[in-house]
Amino acid sequence: MKIISSLSEFLDWRASIDSSATVGFVPTMGALHDGHLALVKRSLNEAHITVVSIFVNPKQFGENEDFNSYPRTIEEDCDLLKQAGVDVLFVPQYEDIYSDDIKSFTFESLFSYQLEGKSRPDFFPGVINVVSRLFNIVNPSLSFFGKKDAQQLILISKMVDVGSFPVRIVPVETVREPSGLAMSSRNIYLSKTQTLSASKIYKSLLLAKDLLDRGEKEAKKIKNEIKKSLLADSAISIDYVSVVNLDDLKEILGSVNAPALISVAVYVGGVRLIDNLFYE
Ligand code: PAF
């Protein structure tokens, strides 16, 4: 695996590869787990060359968020990517990404400020900024995003359409612990008992799916049942529970008809966790 840590070296390498080769790209912030490796494996299967980037993007963290303490495990990450068979690991510096020479794209929709965007208003503008810059540097044919960060996946897909980026966005299923807990770099902050509490998140989503499958379509009822099941564990507090229409991304006030996205954000201890279920 080639490790490249400067923009000029990356651009030289990118210019040197065969123009008929497809480049699969997995942007990450490191602290890699099986969820990231699922994205990497998809890329290795679907593209000729796989590039992974590790860049903890300060612009997508709010002032009181965990940028400074965000887990940084570069040596372990390198080993995992090497073992997986990744071709290039790009570890840019701040100046490389935010150089005036690199074009960024601004894309905001109302959806940027709902759900995750409501609680974290800097998050999606920061993600769009960095991902558009990374796309302009890496120039990938395919790029892989997890369905766990559903809102990110949806907004990046829209950015690619609106900005006519020549890349296909490939959604990848959420990878879960045997308990159902969605893999996340932030799970390492959880104690054993908090991990147990956190596993109730997915159970509450499955309960919602079961209700829908059995004919209960009232969004308010579904959300109340999710809340009730989450709050049965005193370690959990709720940030939001939402059911949006996948077509227009609007919160559903009446009946839920597929396709819909059910998402939750909770705190377990001080740790904020998200999860979702695509009801299709
Ligand atoms: O999902 C993430 O890890 C980040 O939001 C991303 C897409 C790498 C942009 O910094």
Short mmCIF file of N, CA and C and ligand atoms in Angstrom, two decimals, residues 27-29 36 55 57 60 70 123 127 130-131 134 145 149 152 156, ligand 1:
data_model
loop_
_atom_site.label_atom_id
_atom_site.label_comp_id
_atom_site.label_asym_id
_atom_site.label_seq_id
_atom_site.Cartn_x
_atom_site.Cartn_y
_atom_site.Cartn_z
N PRO A 27 -13.69 7.92 1.66
CA PRO A 27 -13.21 8.97 2.56
C PRO A 27 -13.52 8.60 4.01
N THR A 28 -12.57 8.78 4.90
CA THR A 28 -12.82 8.45 6.32
C THR A 28 -12.15 9.49 7.21
N MET A 29 -12.49 9.41 8.50
CA MET A 29 -11.77 10.22 9.49
C MET A 29 -10.94 9.29 10.37
N HIS A 36 -16.14 0.65 8.27
CA HIS A 36 -15.28 1.22 7.22
C HIS A 36 -14.76 0.12 6.30
N PHE A 55 -8.72 11.87 7.18
CA PHE A 55 -8.57 13.29 7.47
C PHE A 55 -9.66 13.67 8.47
N ASN A 57 -11.70 16.14 9.82
CA ASN A 57 -12.04 17.44 9.25
C ASN A 57 -12.56 18.40 10.32
N GLN A 60 -16.24 20.12 10.27
CA GLN A 60 -17.54 19.49 10.50
C GLN A 60 -17.83 19.26 11.98
N TYR A 70 -11.29 13.39 19.26
CA TYR A 70 -11.75 12.37 18.31
C TYR A 70 -10.66 11.30 18.19
N PHE A 123 -22.26 20.69 10.84
CA PHE A 123 -21.85 19.38 10.38
C PHE A 123 -21.96 19.21 8.85
N VAL A 127 -19.14 18.81 6.01
CA VAL A 127 -18.97 17.54 5.27
C VAL A 127 -18.97 17.81 3.77
N VAL A 130 -15.64 19.42 2.69
CA VAL A 130 -14.47 18.53 2.61
C VAL A 130 -14.65 17.46 1.54
N VAL A 131 -15.86 16.90 1.42
CA VAL A 131 -16.04 15.81 0.44
C VAL A 131 -15.93 16.37 -0.99
N LEU A 134 -12.25 16.73 -1.56
CA LEU A 134 -11.63 15.41 -1.75
C LEU A 134 -11.97 14.83 -3.12
N PHE A 145 -20.27 5.13 0.70
CA PHE A 145 -20.75 5.75 1.94
C PHE A 145 -21.69 4.80 2.66
N ASP A 149 -24.86 6.60 8.25
CA ASP A 149 -24.94 8.07 8.19
C ASP A 149 -25.86 8.42 7.03
N GLN A 152 -26.04 12.00 5.65
CA GLN A 152 -24.80 12.33 4.92
C GLN A 152 -24.85 11.71 3.52
N ILE A 156 -24.84 13.91 0.15
CA ILE A 156 -23.72 13.80 -0.79
C ILE A 156 -24.24 13.35 -2.16
O1 PAF B 1 -18.36 9.90 7.54
C1 PAF B 1 -17.26 10.42 7.81
O2 PAF B 1 -16.37 9.80 8.38
C2 PAF B 1 -17.01 11.86 7.42
O3 PAF B 1 -18.14 12.64 7.58
C3 PAF B 1 -16.41 12.03 6.00
C4 PAF B 1 -17.40 11.56 4.93
C5 PAF B 1 -15.13 11.25 5.88
C6 PAF B 1 -16.11 13.51 5.73
O4 PAF B 1 -15.18 14.02 6.64
#
